[in-house]
Short mmCIF file of C-alpha atoms in Angstrom, two decimals:
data_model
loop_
_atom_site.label_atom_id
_atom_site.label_comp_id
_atom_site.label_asym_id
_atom_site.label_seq_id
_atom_site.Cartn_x
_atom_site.Cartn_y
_atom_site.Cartn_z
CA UNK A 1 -136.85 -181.52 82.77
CA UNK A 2 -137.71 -180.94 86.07
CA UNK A 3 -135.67 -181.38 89.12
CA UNK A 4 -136.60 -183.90 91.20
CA UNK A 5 -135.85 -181.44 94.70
CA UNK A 6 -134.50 -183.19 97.76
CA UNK A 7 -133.77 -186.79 98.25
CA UNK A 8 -134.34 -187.90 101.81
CA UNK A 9 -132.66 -191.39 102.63
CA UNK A 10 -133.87 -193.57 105.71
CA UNK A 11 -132.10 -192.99 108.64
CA UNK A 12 -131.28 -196.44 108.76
CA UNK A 13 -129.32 -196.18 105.63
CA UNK A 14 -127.20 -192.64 107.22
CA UNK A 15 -126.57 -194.82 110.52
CA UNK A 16 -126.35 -198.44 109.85
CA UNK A 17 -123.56 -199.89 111.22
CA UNK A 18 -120.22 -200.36 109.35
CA UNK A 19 -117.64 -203.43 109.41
CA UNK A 20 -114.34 -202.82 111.26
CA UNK A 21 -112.42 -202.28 108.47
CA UNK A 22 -114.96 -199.40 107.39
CA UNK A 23 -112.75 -197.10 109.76
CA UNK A 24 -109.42 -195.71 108.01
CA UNK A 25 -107.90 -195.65 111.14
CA UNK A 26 -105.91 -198.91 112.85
CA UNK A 27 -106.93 -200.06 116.18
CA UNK A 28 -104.58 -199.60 119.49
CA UNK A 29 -102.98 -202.67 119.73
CA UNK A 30 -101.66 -201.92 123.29
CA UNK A 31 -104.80 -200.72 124.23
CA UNK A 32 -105.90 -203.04 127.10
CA UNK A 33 -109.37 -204.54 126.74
CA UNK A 34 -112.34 -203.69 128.11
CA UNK A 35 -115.39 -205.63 129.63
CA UNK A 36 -119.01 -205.41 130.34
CA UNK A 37 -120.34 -208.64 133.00
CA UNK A 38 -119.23 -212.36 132.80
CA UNK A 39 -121.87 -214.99 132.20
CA UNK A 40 -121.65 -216.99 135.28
CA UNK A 41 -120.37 -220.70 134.75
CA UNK A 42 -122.91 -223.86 134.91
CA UNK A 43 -121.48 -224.35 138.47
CA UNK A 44 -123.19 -221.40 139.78
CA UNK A 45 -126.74 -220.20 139.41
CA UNK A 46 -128.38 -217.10 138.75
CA UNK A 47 -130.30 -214.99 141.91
CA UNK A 48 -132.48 -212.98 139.54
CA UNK A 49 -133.04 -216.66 137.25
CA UNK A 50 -135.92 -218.58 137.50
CA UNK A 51 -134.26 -221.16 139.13
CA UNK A 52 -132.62 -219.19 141.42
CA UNK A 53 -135.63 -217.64 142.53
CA UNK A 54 -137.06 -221.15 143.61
CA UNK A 55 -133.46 -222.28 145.52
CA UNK A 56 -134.56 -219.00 147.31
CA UNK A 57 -137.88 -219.80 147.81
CA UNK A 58 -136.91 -223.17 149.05
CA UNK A 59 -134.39 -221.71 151.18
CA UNK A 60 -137.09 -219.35 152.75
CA UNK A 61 -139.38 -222.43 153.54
CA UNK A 62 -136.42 -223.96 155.60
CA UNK A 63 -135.67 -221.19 157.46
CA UNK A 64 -132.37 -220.88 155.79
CA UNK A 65 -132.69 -216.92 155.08
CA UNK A 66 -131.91 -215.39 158.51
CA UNK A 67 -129.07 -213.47 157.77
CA UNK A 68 -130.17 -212.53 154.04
CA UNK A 69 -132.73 -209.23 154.55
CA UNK A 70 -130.10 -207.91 157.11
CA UNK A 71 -127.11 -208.33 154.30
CA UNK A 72 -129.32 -207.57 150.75
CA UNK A 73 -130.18 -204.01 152.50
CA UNK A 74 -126.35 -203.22 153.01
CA UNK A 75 -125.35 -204.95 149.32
CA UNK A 76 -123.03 -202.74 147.53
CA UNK A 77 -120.54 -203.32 144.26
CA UNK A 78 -117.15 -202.41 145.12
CA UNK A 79 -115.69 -199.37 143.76
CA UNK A 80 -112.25 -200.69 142.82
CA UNK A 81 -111.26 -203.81 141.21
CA UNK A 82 -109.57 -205.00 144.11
CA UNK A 83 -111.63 -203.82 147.07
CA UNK A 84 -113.64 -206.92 147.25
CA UNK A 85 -112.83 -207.84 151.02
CA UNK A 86 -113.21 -204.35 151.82
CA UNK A 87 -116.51 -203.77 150.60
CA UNK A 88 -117.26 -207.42 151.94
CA UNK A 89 -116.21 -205.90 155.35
CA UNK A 90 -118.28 -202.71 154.94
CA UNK A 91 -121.51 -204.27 154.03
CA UNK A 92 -121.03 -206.59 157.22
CA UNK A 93 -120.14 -203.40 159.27
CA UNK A 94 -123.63 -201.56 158.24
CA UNK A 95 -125.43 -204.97 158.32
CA UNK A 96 -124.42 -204.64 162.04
CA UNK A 97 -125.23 -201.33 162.40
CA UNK A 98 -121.88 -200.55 164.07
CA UNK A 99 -121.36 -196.71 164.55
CA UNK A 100 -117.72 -195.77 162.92
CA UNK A 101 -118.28 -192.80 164.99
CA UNK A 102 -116.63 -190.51 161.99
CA UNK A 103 -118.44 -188.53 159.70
CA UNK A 104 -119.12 -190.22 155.95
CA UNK A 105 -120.74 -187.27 154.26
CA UNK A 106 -123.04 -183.99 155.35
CA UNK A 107 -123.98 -185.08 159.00
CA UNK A 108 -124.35 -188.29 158.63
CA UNK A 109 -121.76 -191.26 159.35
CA UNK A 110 -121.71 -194.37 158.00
CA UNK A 111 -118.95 -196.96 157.02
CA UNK A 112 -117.30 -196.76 153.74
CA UNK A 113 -113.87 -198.27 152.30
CA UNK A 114 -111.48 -195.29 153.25
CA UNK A 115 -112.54 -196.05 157.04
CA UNK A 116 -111.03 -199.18 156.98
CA UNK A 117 -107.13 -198.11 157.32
CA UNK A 118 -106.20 -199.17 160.54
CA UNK A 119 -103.62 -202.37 159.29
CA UNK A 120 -103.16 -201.32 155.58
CA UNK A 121 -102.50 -198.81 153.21
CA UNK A 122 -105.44 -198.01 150.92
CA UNK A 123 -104.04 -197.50 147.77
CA UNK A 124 -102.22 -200.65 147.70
CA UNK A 125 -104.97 -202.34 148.52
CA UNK A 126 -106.09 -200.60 145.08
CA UNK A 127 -103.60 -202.88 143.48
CA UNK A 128 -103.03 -205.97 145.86
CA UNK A 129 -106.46 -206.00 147.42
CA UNK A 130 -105.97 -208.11 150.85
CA UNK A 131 -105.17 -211.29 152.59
CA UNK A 132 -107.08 -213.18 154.60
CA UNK A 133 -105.28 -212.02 157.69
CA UNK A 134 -105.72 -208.71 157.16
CA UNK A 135 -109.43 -209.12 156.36
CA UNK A 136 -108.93 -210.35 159.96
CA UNK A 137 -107.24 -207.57 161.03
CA UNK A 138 -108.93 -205.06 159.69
CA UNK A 139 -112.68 -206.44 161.49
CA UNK A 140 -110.93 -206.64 165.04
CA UNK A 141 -109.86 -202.96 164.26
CA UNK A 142 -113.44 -202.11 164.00
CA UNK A 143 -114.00 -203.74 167.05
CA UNK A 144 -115.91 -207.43 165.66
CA UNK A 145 -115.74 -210.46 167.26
CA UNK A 146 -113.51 -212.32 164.40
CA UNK A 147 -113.75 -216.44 164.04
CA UNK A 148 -111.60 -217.40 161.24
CA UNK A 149 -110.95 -221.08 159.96
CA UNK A 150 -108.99 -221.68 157.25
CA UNK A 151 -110.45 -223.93 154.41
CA UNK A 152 -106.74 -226.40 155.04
CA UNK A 153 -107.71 -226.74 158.75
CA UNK A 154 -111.55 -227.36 158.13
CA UNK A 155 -113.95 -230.32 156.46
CA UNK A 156 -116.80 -229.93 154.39
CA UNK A 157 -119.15 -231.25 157.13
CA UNK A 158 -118.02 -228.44 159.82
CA UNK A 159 -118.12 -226.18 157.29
CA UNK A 160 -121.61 -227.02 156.30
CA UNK A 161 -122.38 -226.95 160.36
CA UNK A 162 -120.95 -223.39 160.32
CA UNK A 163 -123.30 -222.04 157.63
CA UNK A 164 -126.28 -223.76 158.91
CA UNK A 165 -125.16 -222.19 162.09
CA UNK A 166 -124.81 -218.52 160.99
CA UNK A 167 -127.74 -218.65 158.20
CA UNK A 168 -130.53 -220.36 159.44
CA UNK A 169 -133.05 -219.02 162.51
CA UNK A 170 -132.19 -221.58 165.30
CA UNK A 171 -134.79 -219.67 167.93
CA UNK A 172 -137.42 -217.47 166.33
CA UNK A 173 -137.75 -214.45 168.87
CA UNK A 174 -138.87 -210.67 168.87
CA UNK A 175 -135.19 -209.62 167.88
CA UNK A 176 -135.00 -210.93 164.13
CA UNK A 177 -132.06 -208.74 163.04
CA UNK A 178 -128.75 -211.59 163.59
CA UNK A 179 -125.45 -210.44 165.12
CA UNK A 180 -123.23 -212.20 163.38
CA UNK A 181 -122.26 -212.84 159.33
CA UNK A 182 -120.33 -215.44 157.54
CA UNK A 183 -118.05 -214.64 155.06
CA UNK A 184 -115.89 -216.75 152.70
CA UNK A 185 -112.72 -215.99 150.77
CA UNK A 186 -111.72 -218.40 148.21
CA UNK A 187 -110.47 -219.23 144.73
CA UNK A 188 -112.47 -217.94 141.75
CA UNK A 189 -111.40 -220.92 139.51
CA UNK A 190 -112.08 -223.69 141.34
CA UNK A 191 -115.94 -223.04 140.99
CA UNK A 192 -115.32 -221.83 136.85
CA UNK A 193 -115.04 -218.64 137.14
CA UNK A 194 -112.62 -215.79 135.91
CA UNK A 195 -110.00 -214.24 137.89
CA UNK A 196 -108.16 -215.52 141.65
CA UNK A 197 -108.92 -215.30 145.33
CA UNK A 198 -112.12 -213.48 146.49
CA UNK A 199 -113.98 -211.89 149.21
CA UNK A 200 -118.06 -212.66 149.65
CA UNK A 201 -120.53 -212.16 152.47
CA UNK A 202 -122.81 -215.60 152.78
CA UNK A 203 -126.47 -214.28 152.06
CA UNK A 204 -128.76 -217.56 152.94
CA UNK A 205 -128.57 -221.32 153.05
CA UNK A 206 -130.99 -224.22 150.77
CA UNK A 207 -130.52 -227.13 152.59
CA UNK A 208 -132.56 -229.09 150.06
CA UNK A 209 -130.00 -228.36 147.21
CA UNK A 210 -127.26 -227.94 149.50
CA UNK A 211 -126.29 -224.38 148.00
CA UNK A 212 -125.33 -221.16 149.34
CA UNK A 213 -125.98 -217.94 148.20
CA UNK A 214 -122.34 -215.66 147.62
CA UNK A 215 -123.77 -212.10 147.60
CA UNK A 216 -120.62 -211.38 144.75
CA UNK A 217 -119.41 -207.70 145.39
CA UNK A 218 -118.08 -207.62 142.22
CA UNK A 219 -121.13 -206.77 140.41
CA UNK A 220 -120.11 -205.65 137.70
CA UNK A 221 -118.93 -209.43 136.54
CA UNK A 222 -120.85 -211.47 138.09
CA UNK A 223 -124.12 -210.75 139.77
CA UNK A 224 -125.41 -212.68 143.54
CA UNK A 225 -125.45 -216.52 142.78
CA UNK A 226 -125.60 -219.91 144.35
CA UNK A 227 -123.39 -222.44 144.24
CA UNK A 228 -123.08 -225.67 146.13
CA UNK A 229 -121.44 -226.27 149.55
CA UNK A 230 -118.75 -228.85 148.47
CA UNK A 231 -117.75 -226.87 145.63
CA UNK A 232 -117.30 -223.80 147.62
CA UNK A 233 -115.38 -225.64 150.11
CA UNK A 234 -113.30 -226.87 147.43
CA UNK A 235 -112.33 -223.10 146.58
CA UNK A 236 -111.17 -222.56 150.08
CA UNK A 237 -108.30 -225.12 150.15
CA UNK A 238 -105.36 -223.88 147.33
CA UNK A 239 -103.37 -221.47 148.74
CA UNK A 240 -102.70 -218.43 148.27
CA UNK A 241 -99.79 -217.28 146.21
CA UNK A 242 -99.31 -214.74 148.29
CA UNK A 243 -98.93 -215.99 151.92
CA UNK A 244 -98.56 -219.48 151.15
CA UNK A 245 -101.46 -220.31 153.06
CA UNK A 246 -105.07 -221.45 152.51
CA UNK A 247 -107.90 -219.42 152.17
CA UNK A 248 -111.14 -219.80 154.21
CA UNK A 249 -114.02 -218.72 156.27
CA UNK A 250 -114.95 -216.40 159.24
CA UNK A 251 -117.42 -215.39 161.37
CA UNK A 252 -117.93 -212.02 162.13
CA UNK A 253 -120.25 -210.68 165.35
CA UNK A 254 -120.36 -208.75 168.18
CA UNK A 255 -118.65 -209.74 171.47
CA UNK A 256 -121.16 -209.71 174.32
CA UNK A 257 -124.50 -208.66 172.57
CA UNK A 258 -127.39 -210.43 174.33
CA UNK A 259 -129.70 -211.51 171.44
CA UNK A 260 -133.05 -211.64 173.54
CA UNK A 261 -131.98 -208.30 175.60
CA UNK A 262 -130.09 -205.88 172.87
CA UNK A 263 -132.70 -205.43 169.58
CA UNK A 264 -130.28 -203.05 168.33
CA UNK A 265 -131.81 -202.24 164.94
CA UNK A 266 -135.15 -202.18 167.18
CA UNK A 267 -133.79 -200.46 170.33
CA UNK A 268 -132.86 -197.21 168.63
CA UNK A 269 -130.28 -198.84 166.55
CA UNK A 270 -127.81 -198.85 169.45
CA UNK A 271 -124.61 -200.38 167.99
CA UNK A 272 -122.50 -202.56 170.47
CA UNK A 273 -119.45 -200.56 171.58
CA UNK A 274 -116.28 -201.02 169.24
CA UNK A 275 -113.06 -202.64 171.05
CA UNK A 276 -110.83 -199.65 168.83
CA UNK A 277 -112.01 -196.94 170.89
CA UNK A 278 -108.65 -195.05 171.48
CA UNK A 279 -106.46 -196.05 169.21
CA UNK A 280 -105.88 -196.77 165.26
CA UNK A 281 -103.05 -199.22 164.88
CA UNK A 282 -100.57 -199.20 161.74
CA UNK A 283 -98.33 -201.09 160.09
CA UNK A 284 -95.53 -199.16 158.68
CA UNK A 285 -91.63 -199.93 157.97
CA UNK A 286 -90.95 -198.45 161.30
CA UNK A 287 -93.35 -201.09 162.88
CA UNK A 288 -91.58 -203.91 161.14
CA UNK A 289 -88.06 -202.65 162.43
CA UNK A 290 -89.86 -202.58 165.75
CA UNK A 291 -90.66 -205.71 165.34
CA UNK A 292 -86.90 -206.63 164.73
CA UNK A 293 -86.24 -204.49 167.48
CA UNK A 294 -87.96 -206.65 170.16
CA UNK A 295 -86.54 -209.75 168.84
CA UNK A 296 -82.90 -208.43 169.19
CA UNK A 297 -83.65 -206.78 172.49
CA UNK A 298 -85.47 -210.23 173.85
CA UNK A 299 -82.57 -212.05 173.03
CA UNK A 300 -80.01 -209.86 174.70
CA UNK A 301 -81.45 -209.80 177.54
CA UNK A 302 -83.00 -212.98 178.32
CA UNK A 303 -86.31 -212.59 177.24
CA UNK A 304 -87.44 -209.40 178.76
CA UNK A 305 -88.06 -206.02 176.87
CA UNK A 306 -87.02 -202.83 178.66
CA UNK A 307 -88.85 -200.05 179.18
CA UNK A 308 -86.47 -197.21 178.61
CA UNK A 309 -85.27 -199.27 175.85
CA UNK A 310 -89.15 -198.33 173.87
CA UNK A 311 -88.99 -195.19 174.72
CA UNK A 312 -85.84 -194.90 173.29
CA UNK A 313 -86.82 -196.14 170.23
CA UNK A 314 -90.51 -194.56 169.74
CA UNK A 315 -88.43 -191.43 170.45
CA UNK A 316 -85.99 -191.17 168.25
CA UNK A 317 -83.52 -191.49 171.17
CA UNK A 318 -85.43 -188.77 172.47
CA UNK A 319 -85.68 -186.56 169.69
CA UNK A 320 -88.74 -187.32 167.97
CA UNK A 321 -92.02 -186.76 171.06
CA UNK A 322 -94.31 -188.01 167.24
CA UNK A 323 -92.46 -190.49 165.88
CA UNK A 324 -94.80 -193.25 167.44
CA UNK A 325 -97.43 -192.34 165.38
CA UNK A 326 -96.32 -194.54 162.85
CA UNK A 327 -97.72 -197.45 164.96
CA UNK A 328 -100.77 -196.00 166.52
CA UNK A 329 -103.10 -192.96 166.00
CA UNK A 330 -105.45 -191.56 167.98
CA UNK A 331 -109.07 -192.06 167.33
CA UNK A 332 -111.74 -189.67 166.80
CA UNK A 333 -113.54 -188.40 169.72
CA UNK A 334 -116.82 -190.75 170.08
CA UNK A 335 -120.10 -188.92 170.23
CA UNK A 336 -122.43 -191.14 172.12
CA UNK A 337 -122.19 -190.40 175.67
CA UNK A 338 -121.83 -193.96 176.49
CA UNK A 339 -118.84 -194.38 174.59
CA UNK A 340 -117.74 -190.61 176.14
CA UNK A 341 -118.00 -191.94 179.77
CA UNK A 342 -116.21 -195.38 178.61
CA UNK A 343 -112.95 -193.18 176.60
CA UNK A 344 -113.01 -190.97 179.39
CA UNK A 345 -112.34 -194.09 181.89
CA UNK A 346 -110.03 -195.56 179.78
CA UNK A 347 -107.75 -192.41 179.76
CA UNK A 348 -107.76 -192.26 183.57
CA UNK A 349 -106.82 -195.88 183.86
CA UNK A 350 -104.05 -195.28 180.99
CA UNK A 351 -102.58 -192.62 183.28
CA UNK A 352 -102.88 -194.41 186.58
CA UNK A 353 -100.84 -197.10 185.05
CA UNK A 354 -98.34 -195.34 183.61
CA UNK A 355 -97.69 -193.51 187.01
CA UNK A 356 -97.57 -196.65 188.99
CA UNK A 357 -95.69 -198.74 186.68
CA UNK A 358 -93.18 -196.21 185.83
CA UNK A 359 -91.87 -195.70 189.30
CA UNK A 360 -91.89 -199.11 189.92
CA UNK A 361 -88.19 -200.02 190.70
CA UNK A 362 -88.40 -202.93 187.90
CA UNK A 363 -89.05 -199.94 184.81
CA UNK A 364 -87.39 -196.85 185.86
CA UNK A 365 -87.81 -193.74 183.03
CA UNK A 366 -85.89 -190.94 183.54
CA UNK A 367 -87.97 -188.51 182.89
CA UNK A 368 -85.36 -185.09 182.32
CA UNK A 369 -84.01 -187.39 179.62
CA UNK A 370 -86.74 -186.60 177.07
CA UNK A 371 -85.08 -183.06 176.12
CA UNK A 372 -87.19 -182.83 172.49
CA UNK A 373 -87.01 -179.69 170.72
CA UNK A 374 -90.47 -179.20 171.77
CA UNK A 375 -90.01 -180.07 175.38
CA UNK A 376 -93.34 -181.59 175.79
CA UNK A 377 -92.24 -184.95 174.99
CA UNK A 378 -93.27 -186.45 178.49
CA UNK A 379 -96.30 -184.16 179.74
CA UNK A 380 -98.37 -182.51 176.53
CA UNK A 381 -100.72 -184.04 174.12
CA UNK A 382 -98.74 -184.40 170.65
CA UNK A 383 -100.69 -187.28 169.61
CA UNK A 384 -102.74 -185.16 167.88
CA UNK A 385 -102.91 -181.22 166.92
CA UNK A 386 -106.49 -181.16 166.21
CA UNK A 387 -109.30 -181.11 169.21
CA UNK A 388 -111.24 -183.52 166.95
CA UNK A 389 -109.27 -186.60 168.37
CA UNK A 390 -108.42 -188.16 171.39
CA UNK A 391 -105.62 -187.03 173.68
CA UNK A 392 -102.71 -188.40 174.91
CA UNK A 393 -99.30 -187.70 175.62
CA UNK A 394 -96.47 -189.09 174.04
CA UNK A 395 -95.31 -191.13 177.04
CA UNK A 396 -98.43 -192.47 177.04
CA UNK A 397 -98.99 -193.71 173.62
CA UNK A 398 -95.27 -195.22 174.27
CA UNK A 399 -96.32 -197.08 177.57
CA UNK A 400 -99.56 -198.90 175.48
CA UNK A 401 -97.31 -199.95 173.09
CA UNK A 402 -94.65 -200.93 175.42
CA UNK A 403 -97.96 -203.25 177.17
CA UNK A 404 -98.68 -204.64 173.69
CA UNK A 405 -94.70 -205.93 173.21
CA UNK A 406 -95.21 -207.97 176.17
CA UNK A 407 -96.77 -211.05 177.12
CA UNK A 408 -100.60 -211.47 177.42
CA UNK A 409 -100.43 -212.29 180.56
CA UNK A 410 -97.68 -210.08 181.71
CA UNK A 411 -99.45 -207.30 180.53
CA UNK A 412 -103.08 -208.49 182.12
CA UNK A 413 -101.02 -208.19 185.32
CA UNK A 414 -99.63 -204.76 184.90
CA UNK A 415 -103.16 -203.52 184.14
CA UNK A 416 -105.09 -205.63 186.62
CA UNK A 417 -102.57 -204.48 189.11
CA UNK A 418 -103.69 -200.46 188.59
CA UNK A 419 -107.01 -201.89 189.21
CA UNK A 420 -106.95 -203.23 192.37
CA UNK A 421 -104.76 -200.73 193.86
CA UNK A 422 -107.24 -197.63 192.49
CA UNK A 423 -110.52 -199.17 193.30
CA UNK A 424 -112.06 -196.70 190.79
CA UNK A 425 -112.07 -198.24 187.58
CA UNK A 426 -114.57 -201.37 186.29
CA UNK A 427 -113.61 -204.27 185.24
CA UNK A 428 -115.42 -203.62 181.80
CA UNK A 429 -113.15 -200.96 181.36
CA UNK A 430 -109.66 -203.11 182.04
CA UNK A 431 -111.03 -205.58 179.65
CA UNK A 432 -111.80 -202.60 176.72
CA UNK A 433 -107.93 -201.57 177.73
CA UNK A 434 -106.33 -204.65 177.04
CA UNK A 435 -108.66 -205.51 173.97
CA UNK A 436 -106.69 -201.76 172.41
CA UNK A 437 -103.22 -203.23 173.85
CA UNK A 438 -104.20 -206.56 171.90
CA UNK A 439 -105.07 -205.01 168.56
CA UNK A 440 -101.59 -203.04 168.99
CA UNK A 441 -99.74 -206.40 169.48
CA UNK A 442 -102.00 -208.04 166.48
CA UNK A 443 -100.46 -205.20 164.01
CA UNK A 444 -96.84 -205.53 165.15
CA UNK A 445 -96.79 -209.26 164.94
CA UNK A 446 -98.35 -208.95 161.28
CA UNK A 447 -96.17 -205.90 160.18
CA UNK A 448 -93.75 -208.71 158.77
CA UNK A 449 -96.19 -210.71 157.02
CA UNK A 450 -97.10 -207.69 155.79
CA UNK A 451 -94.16 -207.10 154.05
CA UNK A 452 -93.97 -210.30 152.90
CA UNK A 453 -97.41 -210.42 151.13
CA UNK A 454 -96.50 -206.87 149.69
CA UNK A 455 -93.30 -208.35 148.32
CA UNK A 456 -95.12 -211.47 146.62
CA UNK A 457 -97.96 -208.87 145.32
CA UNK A 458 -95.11 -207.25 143.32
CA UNK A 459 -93.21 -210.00 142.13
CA UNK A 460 -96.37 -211.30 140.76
CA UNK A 461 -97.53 -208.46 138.99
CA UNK A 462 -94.03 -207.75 137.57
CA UNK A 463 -94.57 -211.22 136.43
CA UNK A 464 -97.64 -210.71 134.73
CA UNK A 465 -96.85 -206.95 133.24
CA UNK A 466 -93.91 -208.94 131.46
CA UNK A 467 -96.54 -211.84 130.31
CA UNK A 468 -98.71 -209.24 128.94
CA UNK A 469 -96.06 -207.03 126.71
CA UNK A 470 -93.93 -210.34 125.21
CA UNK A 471 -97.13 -212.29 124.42
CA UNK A 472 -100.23 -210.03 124.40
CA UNK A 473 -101.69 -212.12 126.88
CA UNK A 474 -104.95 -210.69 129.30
CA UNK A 475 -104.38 -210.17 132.17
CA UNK A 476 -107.66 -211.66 133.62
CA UNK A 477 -109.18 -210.11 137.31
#
């Protein structure tokens, strides 16, 4: 008998698949799930579908597209689960072609997330992500004009007004790149789909369905779609859990930029110049108990804050020329000689201020009180040991902040004031300074609400980490 040699099987037969319980070993039950996309609900259509493609072409035909080409080139998917409104915010950044003036990679710069640390902390964003405040926070930082309604204090019909507005060409001219974006955060489930609140950029506008387009920055669920006006609106009124408040809309642009004048993207992509130029506020524990701070000392005395009384306290009682840091950081040195000329300025007027205001009988500063271990505390630059960033001394620093603890228009005086005593300085330049001392003041009046939001944010997911190890439950993002 002979043998019959080798037996070759189909590989179809060696690799077929095999039912679950094929495997001798027992699934993870603890292991958390994993996903790939969501399929988007019936209250939302497709982009890429073939009926999305003719809301778009619709939208084209009624000039409802004028901020799309500008956003669809900058369109990114966020590269945490909870970076929505900061990827929202980049995307708008680039779309604007604002300079961060900071290096992203080789020699090139260009926005990214980990710029965008002026009023939070980065890696709880990771977990938290961020309110709607300080979305707002965050865009004045990078030196946008910021409109924000919430969706409580709004109708559908201004709403509608404000994306008609923002979305459609009003005035066809040679500058066709827009200046200013819409963007909406609101709740996921109102409109059927997974997770809670959300960050999107507003892409275009079909006024013959009445839909808008959410350019989604969570891509890897759910892809660009549209969904209609009234719905959307809808998702902008709960509130959220964590302030208490509704969600909404904003407009984001450029103070100042003369459409028919300033082609930026055709003008060698000039970017309009930042209000942060000098400094990088913070919101830290020692800004909240600042915050305290002024409260206690307004009270005691009648409603004014002392001078010596901030330096005392942004010092450590004069033993600490750095501590201020924790509020404000110095900003990279700016490249473009425009912006050179305009920091430059701004440090001369810082110092002319602090020299006349200082010696004004009213705010009297000892000076041979600052005894530090350094002894610089009052004439060399510690803001910063590296050359790479902008200088200033410590008393300095602690005079801008002391301008941002008063009022507006006590501190418009002060400033305006050093002026018109000088003669040397524009008023362009005044108006950049107090723009700084106002993004100072924004962070310390949010550094509470800060804390509160933070608080919430881990309550809740203490809340939900118990849900999910009693009852197996999902936790669903």
């Amino acid at each position: 008998m002979k043998c019959p040699g080798r037996i070759f099987y189909p590989l179809i037969l060696l690799f077929r698949p095999r039912p679950a319980h094929f495997f001798s070993f027992a699934p993870d039950r603890n292991m958390a799930p994993t996903f790939y996309r969501r399929e988007l609900p019936s209250t939302a259509v497709s982009f890429s579908s073939s009926e999305g493609r003719k809301i778009f072409e619709s939208a084209m035909s009624l000039g409802g597209t004028f901020t799309f080409f500008a956003l669809i080139e900058q369109l990114q998917t966020q590269p945490e689960p909870a970076y929505c409104g900061l990827t929202t915010l980049v995307i708008v950044l680039n779309a604007l072609a604002v300079d961060p003036r900071r290096l992203w990679k080789g020699p090139w710069r260009w926005y990214d997330e980990r710029f965008l640390n002026c009023c939070v902390d980065l890696e709880k964003v990771k977990e938290t992500g961020i309110s709607f405040d300080t979305f707002a926070c965050l865009a004045k930082c990078q030196g946008l004009g910021v409109e924000a309604t919430r969706g409580s204090d709004s109708t559908v019909d201004e709403f509608r007004e404000v994306i008609k507005r923002i979305c459609t060409s009003s005035s066809p001219s040679d500058c066709t790149h827009p200046t200013s974006f819409l963007i909406v955060s609101y709740t996921r489930k109102v409109i059927g789909q997974t997770g809670t609140g959300h960050f999107s950029p507003v892409g275009a506008y079909d006024e013959a369905s009445d839909s808008v387009l959410l350019l989604d920055t969570a891509r890897f669920k759910y892809g660009p779609h549209w969904v209609k006006v009234e719905l959307l609106f809808e998702a902008l009124i709960p509130p959220d859990p964590s302030t208490g408040k509704s969600r909404g809309y904003m407009i984001l642009s450029y103070d100042g930029v003369d459409v028919e004048s300033d082609c930026r993207l055709q003008s060698k992509h000039l970017a309009h110049l930042p209000r942060s130029l000098l400094f990088r506020p913070q919101i830290t524990n020692s800004v909240r108990e600042y915050k305290q701070f002024l409260e206690t000392e307004t009270d005691k005395n009648q409603g004014e804050i002392n001078f010596q009384s901030v330096v005392s306290f942004w010092t450590q009682n004069y033993s600490n020329d750095t501590f201020v840091r924790q509020l404000i950081k110095s900003q990279l040195k700016p490249v473009d000689s425009d912006e050179i000329k305009m920091v430059e300025s701004l440090q001369d007027l810082v110092k002319a201020t602090v020299n006349e205001t200082i010696l004004d009988t009213n705010l009297t500063f000892k000076r041979q009180e600052c005894t530090t271990a350094s002894n610089e505390c009052c004439s060399a630059s510690t803001q910063s040991l590296s050359q790479r960033y902008i200088q200033f001394s410590t008393i300095e620093s602690i005079f801008v902040v002391y301008l941002a603890s008063l009022s507006k228009e006590t501190r418009q005086r002060i400033v305006k004031n050093t002026m018109q005593r000088s003669r040397k300085f524009d008023d362009y330049v005044g108006d950049q300074l107090l723009a700084e001392i106002e993004l100072i003041s924004y962070a310390i009046d949010a550094s509470d609400m800060e804390s509160i939001v933070n608080r919430v944010n881990q309550a809740m997911k203490r809340q939900i980490n118990k849900v999910y190890t009693i009852n197996g439950v999902i936790f669903d993002f």
